[in-house]
Amino acid sequence: MSVREDLTAALKTAMLAKNAERTSAIRMINAKLKDTDIAARPKGIDKVSDDELFAMLRSMIKSRRDSVALYRQGGREDLAVKEEAEIAVISEFLPATLEGEALEAAVKAVIAETGAASVKEMGKVVGALKARHGAALDMGVVSGVVKALLGA
């Protein structure tokens, strides 16, 4: 089942369960996806790939995490909780990501394969990681790990 089909099924289930918050979050994802598809049309692309869809979902999560921090600073715990609930719904549609020791092991393996020795060769390492693990990578985390390992 594709991610788009998963979204449609989840929306139907949420609507039948009369879960307004979940329904709203999934509709928001669908709206953003539609905007992303429309933005890709001038490039001759009717629907964006799953990798681009995952990148879109990750950017939605990142903006919500930023909002949570700002809401907490402003004393608006109610809005922070709402954003965290949206993050949880969005995260459901992302594939499992490489984290912790598994991510570090993957980065070390690619560094050994490519022979990268300095931060100047970070692009080579990140490119090889993208080719091998694709959607399972959170690039914000990956770049930090690669920098740390190449800089050490």
PDB file of C-alpha atoms in Angstrom:
ATOM      1  CA  MET A   1       0.000   0.000   0.000  1.00  0.00           C
ATOM      2  CA  SER A   2       1.389   3.410  -0.943  1.00  0.00           C
ATOM      3  CA  VAL A   3       1.640   6.342   1.425  1.00  0.00           C
ATOM      4  CA  ARG A   4      -1.130   8.141  -0.461  1.00  0.00           C
ATOM      5  CA  GLU A   5      -3.427   5.136  -0.012  1.00  0.00           C
ATOM      6  CA  ASP A   6      -2.464   4.987   3.674  1.00  0.00           C
ATOM      7  CA  LEU A   7      -3.443   8.640   4.052  1.00  0.00           C
ATOM      8  CA  THR A   8      -6.814   8.060   2.383  1.00  0.00           C
ATOM      9  CA  ALA A   9      -7.551   5.015   4.533  1.00  0.00           C
ATOM     10  CA  ALA A  10      -6.489   6.797   7.714  1.00  0.00           C
ATOM     11  CA  LEU A  11      -8.702   9.780   6.855  1.00  0.00           C
ATOM     12  CA  LYS A  12     -11.729   7.537   6.329  1.00  0.00           C
ATOM     13  CA  THR A  13     -11.068   5.715   9.602  1.00  0.00           C
ATOM     14  CA  ALA A  14     -10.654   8.973  11.531  1.00  0.00           C
ATOM     15  CA  MET A  15     -13.843  10.392  10.044  1.00  0.00           C
ATOM     16  CA  LEU A  16     -15.834   7.252  10.887  1.00  0.00           C
ATOM     17  CA  ALA A  17     -14.449   7.325  14.431  1.00  0.00           C
ATOM     18  CA  LYS A  18     -15.468  11.003  14.652  1.00  0.00           C
ATOM     19  CA  ASN A  19     -11.930  11.873  15.762  1.00  0.00           C
ATOM     20  CA  ALA A  20     -11.874  15.570  14.847  1.00  0.00           C
ATOM     21  CA  GLU A  21      -8.228  16.251  15.763  1.00  0.00           C
ATOM     22  CA  ARG A  22      -6.894  13.305  13.747  1.00  0.00           C
ATOM     23  CA  THR A  23      -9.184  14.089  10.814  1.00  0.00           C
ATOM     24  CA  SER A  24      -7.967  17.682  10.810  1.00  0.00           C
ATOM     25  CA  ALA A  25      -4.299  16.648  10.917  1.00  0.00           C
ATOM     26  CA  ILE A  26      -4.670  14.177   8.045  1.00  0.00           C
ATOM     27  CA  ARG A  27      -6.587  16.730   5.963  1.00  0.00           C
ATOM     28  CA  MET A  28      -3.751  19.180   6.607  1.00  0.00           C
ATOM     29  CA  ILE A  29      -1.231  16.583   5.349  1.00  0.00           C
ATOM     30  CA  ASN A  30      -3.349  15.986   2.233  1.00  0.00           C
ATOM     31  CA  ALA A  31      -3.590  19.724   1.564  1.00  0.00           C
ATOM     32  CA  LYS A  32       0.182  20.135   1.850  1.00  0.00           C
ATOM     33  CA  LEU A  33       0.675  17.103  -0.421  1.00  0.00           C
ATOM     34  CA  LYS A  34      -1.667  18.593  -3.010  1.00  0.00           C
ATOM     35  CA  ASP A  35       0.258  21.889  -2.880  1.00  0.00           C
ATOM     36  CA  THR A  36       3.527  19.970  -3.317  1.00  0.00           C
ATOM     37  CA  ASP A  37       2.114  18.059  -6.305  1.00  0.00           C
ATOM     38  CA  ILE A  38       0.902  21.295  -7.889  1.00  0.00           C
ATOM     39  CA  ALA A  39       4.303  22.943  -7.350  1.00  0.00           C
ATOM     40  CA  ALA A  40       5.964  20.015  -9.158  1.00  0.00           C
ATOM     41  CA  ARG A  41       3.742  20.243 -12.270  1.00  0.00           C
ATOM     42  CA  PRO A  42       5.878  22.813 -14.135  1.00  0.00           C
ATOM     43  CA  LYS A  43       8.707  20.252 -13.930  1.00  0.00           C
ATOM     44  CA  GLY A  44       6.492  17.737 -15.736  1.00  0.00           C
ATOM     45  CA  ILE A  45       5.756  15.731 -12.587  1.00  0.00           C
ATOM     46  CA  ASP A  46       2.125  14.844 -11.906  1.00  0.00           C
ATOM     47  CA  LYS A  47       2.666  13.445  -8.400  1.00  0.00           C
ATOM     48  CA  VAL A  48       5.803  13.744  -6.282  1.00  0.00           C
ATOM     49  CA  SER A  49       7.722  10.597  -5.394  1.00  0.00           C
ATOM     50  CA  ASP A  50       7.500   8.940  -1.997  1.00  0.00           C
ATOM     51  CA  ASP A  51      10.962  10.293  -1.117  1.00  0.00           C
ATOM     52  CA  GLU A  52       9.769  13.851  -1.772  1.00  0.00           C
ATOM     53  CA  LEU A  53       6.590  13.125   0.161  1.00  0.00           C
ATOM     54  CA  PHE A  54       8.678  11.943   3.139  1.00  0.00           C
ATOM     55  CA  ALA A  55      10.799  15.092   2.918  1.00  0.00           C
ATOM     56  CA  MET A  56       7.585  17.144   2.949  1.00  0.00           C
ATOM     57  CA  LEU A  57       6.352  15.285   6.050  1.00  0.00           C
ATOM     58  CA  ARG A  58       9.687  15.816   7.810  1.00  0.00           C
ATOM     59  CA  SER A  59       9.556  19.540   7.065  1.00  0.00           C
ATOM     60  CA  MET A  60       6.017  19.655   8.494  1.00  0.00           C
ATOM     61  CA  ILE A  61       7.284  17.988  11.673  1.00  0.00           C
ATOM     62  CA  LYS A  62      10.257  20.356  11.911  1.00  0.00           C
ATOM     63  CA  SER A  63       8.054  23.447  11.668  1.00  0.00           C
ATOM     64  CA  ARG A  64       5.742  22.046  14.335  1.00  0.00           C
ATOM     65  CA  ARG A  65       8.658  21.312  16.680  1.00  0.00           C
ATOM     66  CA  ASP A  66       9.765  24.913  16.261  1.00  0.00           C
ATOM     67  CA  SER A  67       6.223  26.049  17.063  1.00  0.00           C
ATOM     68  CA  VAL A  68       6.090  23.845  20.171  1.00  0.00           C
ATOM     69  CA  ALA A  69       9.236  25.517  21.514  1.00  0.00           C
ATOM     70  CA  LEU A  70       7.832  28.995  20.835  1.00  0.00           C
ATOM     71  CA  TYR A  71       4.458  28.163  22.385  1.00  0.00           C
ATOM     72  CA  ARG A  72       6.132  26.815  25.514  1.00  0.00           C
ATOM     73  CA  GLN A  73       8.268  29.962  25.770  1.00  0.00           C
ATOM     74  CA  GLY A  74       5.096  32.020  25.497  1.00  0.00           C
ATOM     75  CA  GLY A  75       3.285  29.979  28.126  1.00  0.00           C
ATOM     76  CA  ARG A  76       0.766  28.501  25.671  1.00  0.00           C
ATOM     77  CA  GLU A  77       0.864  24.856  26.716  1.00  0.00           C
ATOM     78  CA  ASP A  78      -2.537  24.211  25.079  1.00  0.00           C
ATOM     79  CA  LEU A  79      -1.187  25.121  21.636  1.00  0.00           C
ATOM     80  CA  ALA A  80       2.042  23.185  22.233  1.00  0.00           C
ATOM     81  CA  VAL A  81       0.030  20.048  23.044  1.00  0.00           C
ATOM     82  CA  LYS A  82      -2.012  20.507  19.841  1.00  0.00           C
ATOM     83  CA  GLU A  83       1.161  20.784  17.757  1.00  0.00           C
ATOM     84  CA  GLU A  84       2.629  17.682  19.439  1.00  0.00           C
ATOM     85  CA  ALA A  85      -0.541  15.745  18.584  1.00  0.00           C
ATOM     86  CA  GLU A  86      -0.128  16.790  14.941  1.00  0.00           C
ATOM     87  CA  ILE A  87       3.521  15.673  15.038  1.00  0.00           C
ATOM     88  CA  ALA A  88       2.392  12.248  16.258  1.00  0.00           C
ATOM     89  CA  VAL A  89      -0.107  11.892  13.392  1.00  0.00           C
ATOM     90  CA  ILE A  90       2.387  13.060  10.748  1.00  0.00           C
ATOM     91  CA  SER A  91       5.060  10.696  12.108  1.00  0.00           C
ATOM     92  CA  GLU A  92       2.793   7.705  11.518  1.00  0.00           C
ATOM     93  CA  PHE A  93       3.217   8.116   7.764  1.00  0.00           C
ATOM     94  CA  LEU A  94       7.022   8.236   7.828  1.00  0.00           C
ATOM     95  CA  PRO A  95       9.104   5.088   7.482  1.00  0.00           C
ATOM     96  CA  ALA A  96      11.210   4.037  10.456  1.00  0.00           C
ATOM     97  CA  THR A  97      14.340   6.157  10.534  1.00  0.00           C
ATOM     98  CA  LEU A  98      17.884   5.112  11.272  1.00  0.00           C
ATOM     99  CA  GLU A  99      18.808   6.446  14.688  1.00  0.00           C
ATOM    100  CA  GLY A 100      21.443   6.094  17.359  1.00  0.00           C
ATOM    101  CA  GLU A 101      23.902   3.237  16.992  1.00  0.00           C
ATOM    102  CA  ALA A 102      22.372   1.973  13.733  1.00  0.00           C
ATOM    103  CA  LEU A 103      22.807   5.383  12.113  1.00  0.00           C
ATOM    104  CA  GLU A 104      26.343   5.735  13.429  1.00  0.00           C
ATOM    105  CA  ALA A 105      27.247   2.269  12.121  1.00  0.00           C
ATOM    106  CA  ALA A 106      25.815   3.098   8.682  1.00  0.00           C
ATOM    107  CA  VAL A 107      27.777   6.365   8.556  1.00  0.00           C
ATOM    108  CA  LYS A 108      31.006   4.646   9.619  1.00  0.00           C
ATOM    109  CA  ALA A 109      30.517   1.989   6.930  1.00  0.00           C
ATOM    110  CA  VAL A 110      30.020   4.600   4.212  1.00  0.00           C
ATOM    111  CA  ILE A 111      33.027   6.618   5.425  1.00  0.00           C
ATOM    112  CA  ALA A 112      35.155   3.478   5.212  1.00  0.00           C
ATOM    113  CA  GLU A 113      33.838   2.646   1.725  1.00  0.00           C
ATOM    114  CA  THR A 114      34.296   6.131   0.315  1.00  0.00           C
ATOM    115  CA  GLY A 115      37.610   6.747   2.022  1.00  0.00           C
ATOM    116  CA  ALA A 116      36.425  10.145   3.241  1.00  0.00           C
ATOM    117  CA  ALA A 117      38.921  11.685   5.621  1.00  0.00           C
ATOM    118  CA  SER A 118      37.708  15.227   6.292  1.00  0.00           C
ATOM    119  CA  VAL A 119      34.594  17.359   6.553  1.00  0.00           C
ATOM    120  CA  LYS A 120      35.345  18.591   3.011  1.00  0.00           C
ATOM    121  CA  GLU A 121      34.230  15.163   1.759  1.00  0.00           C
ATOM    122  CA  MET A 122      30.947  15.259   3.650  1.00  0.00           C
ATOM    123  CA  GLY A 123      28.925  15.558   0.429  1.00  0.00           C
ATOM    124  CA  LYS A 124      30.333  12.285  -0.853  1.00  0.00           C
ATOM    125  CA  VAL A 125      29.359  10.494   2.369  1.00  0.00           C
ATOM    126  CA  VAL A 126      25.869  12.017   2.545  1.00  0.00           C
ATOM    127  CA  GLY A 127      25.245  11.178  -1.125  1.00  0.00           C
ATOM    128  CA  ALA A 128      26.202   7.550  -0.585  1.00  0.00           C
ATOM    129  CA  LEU A 129      24.005   7.382   2.526  1.00  0.00           C
ATOM    130  CA  LYS A 130      21.029   8.807   0.599  1.00  0.00           C
ATOM    131  CA  ALA A 131      21.532   6.263  -2.176  1.00  0.00           C
ATOM    132  CA  ARG A 132      21.698   3.380   0.273  1.00  0.00           C
ATOM    133  CA  HIS A 133      19.126   4.333   2.921  1.00  0.00           C
ATOM    134  CA  GLY A 134      16.977   7.020   1.253  1.00  0.00           C
ATOM    135  CA  ALA A 135      13.759   7.652   3.156  1.00  0.00           C
ATOM    136  CA  ALA A 136      15.070   6.070   6.347  1.00  0.00           C
ATOM    137  CA  LEU A 137      17.290   9.107   6.960  1.00  0.00           C
ATOM    138  CA  ASP A 138      16.507  12.302   8.799  1.00  0.00           C
ATOM    139  CA  MET A 139      19.025  14.538   7.035  1.00  0.00           C
ATOM    140  CA  GLY A 140      19.186  17.032   9.907  1.00  0.00           C
ATOM    141  CA  VAL A 141      20.441  14.292  12.220  1.00  0.00           C
ATOM    142  CA  VAL A 142      22.598  12.619   9.551  1.00  0.00           C
ATOM    143  CA  SER A 143      24.610  15.751   8.792  1.00  0.00           C
ATOM    144  CA  GLY A 144      25.468  16.189  12.475  1.00  0.00           C
ATOM    145  CA  VAL A 145      26.631  12.578  12.802  1.00  0.00           C
ATOM    146  CA  VAL A 146      28.692  12.753   9.591  1.00  0.00           C
ATOM    147  CA  LYS A 147      30.332  16.021  10.699  1.00  0.00           C
ATOM    148  CA  ALA A 148      31.134  14.583  14.108  1.00  0.00           C
ATOM    149  CA  LEU A 149      32.671  11.411  12.679  1.00  0.00           C
ATOM    150  CA  LEU A 150      34.642  13.160   9.935  1.00  0.00           C
ATOM    151  CA  GLY A 151      35.798  15.913  12.257  1.00  0.00           C
ATOM    152  CA  ALA A 152      37.040  13.450  14.882  1.00  0.00           C
TER     153      ALA A 152
END
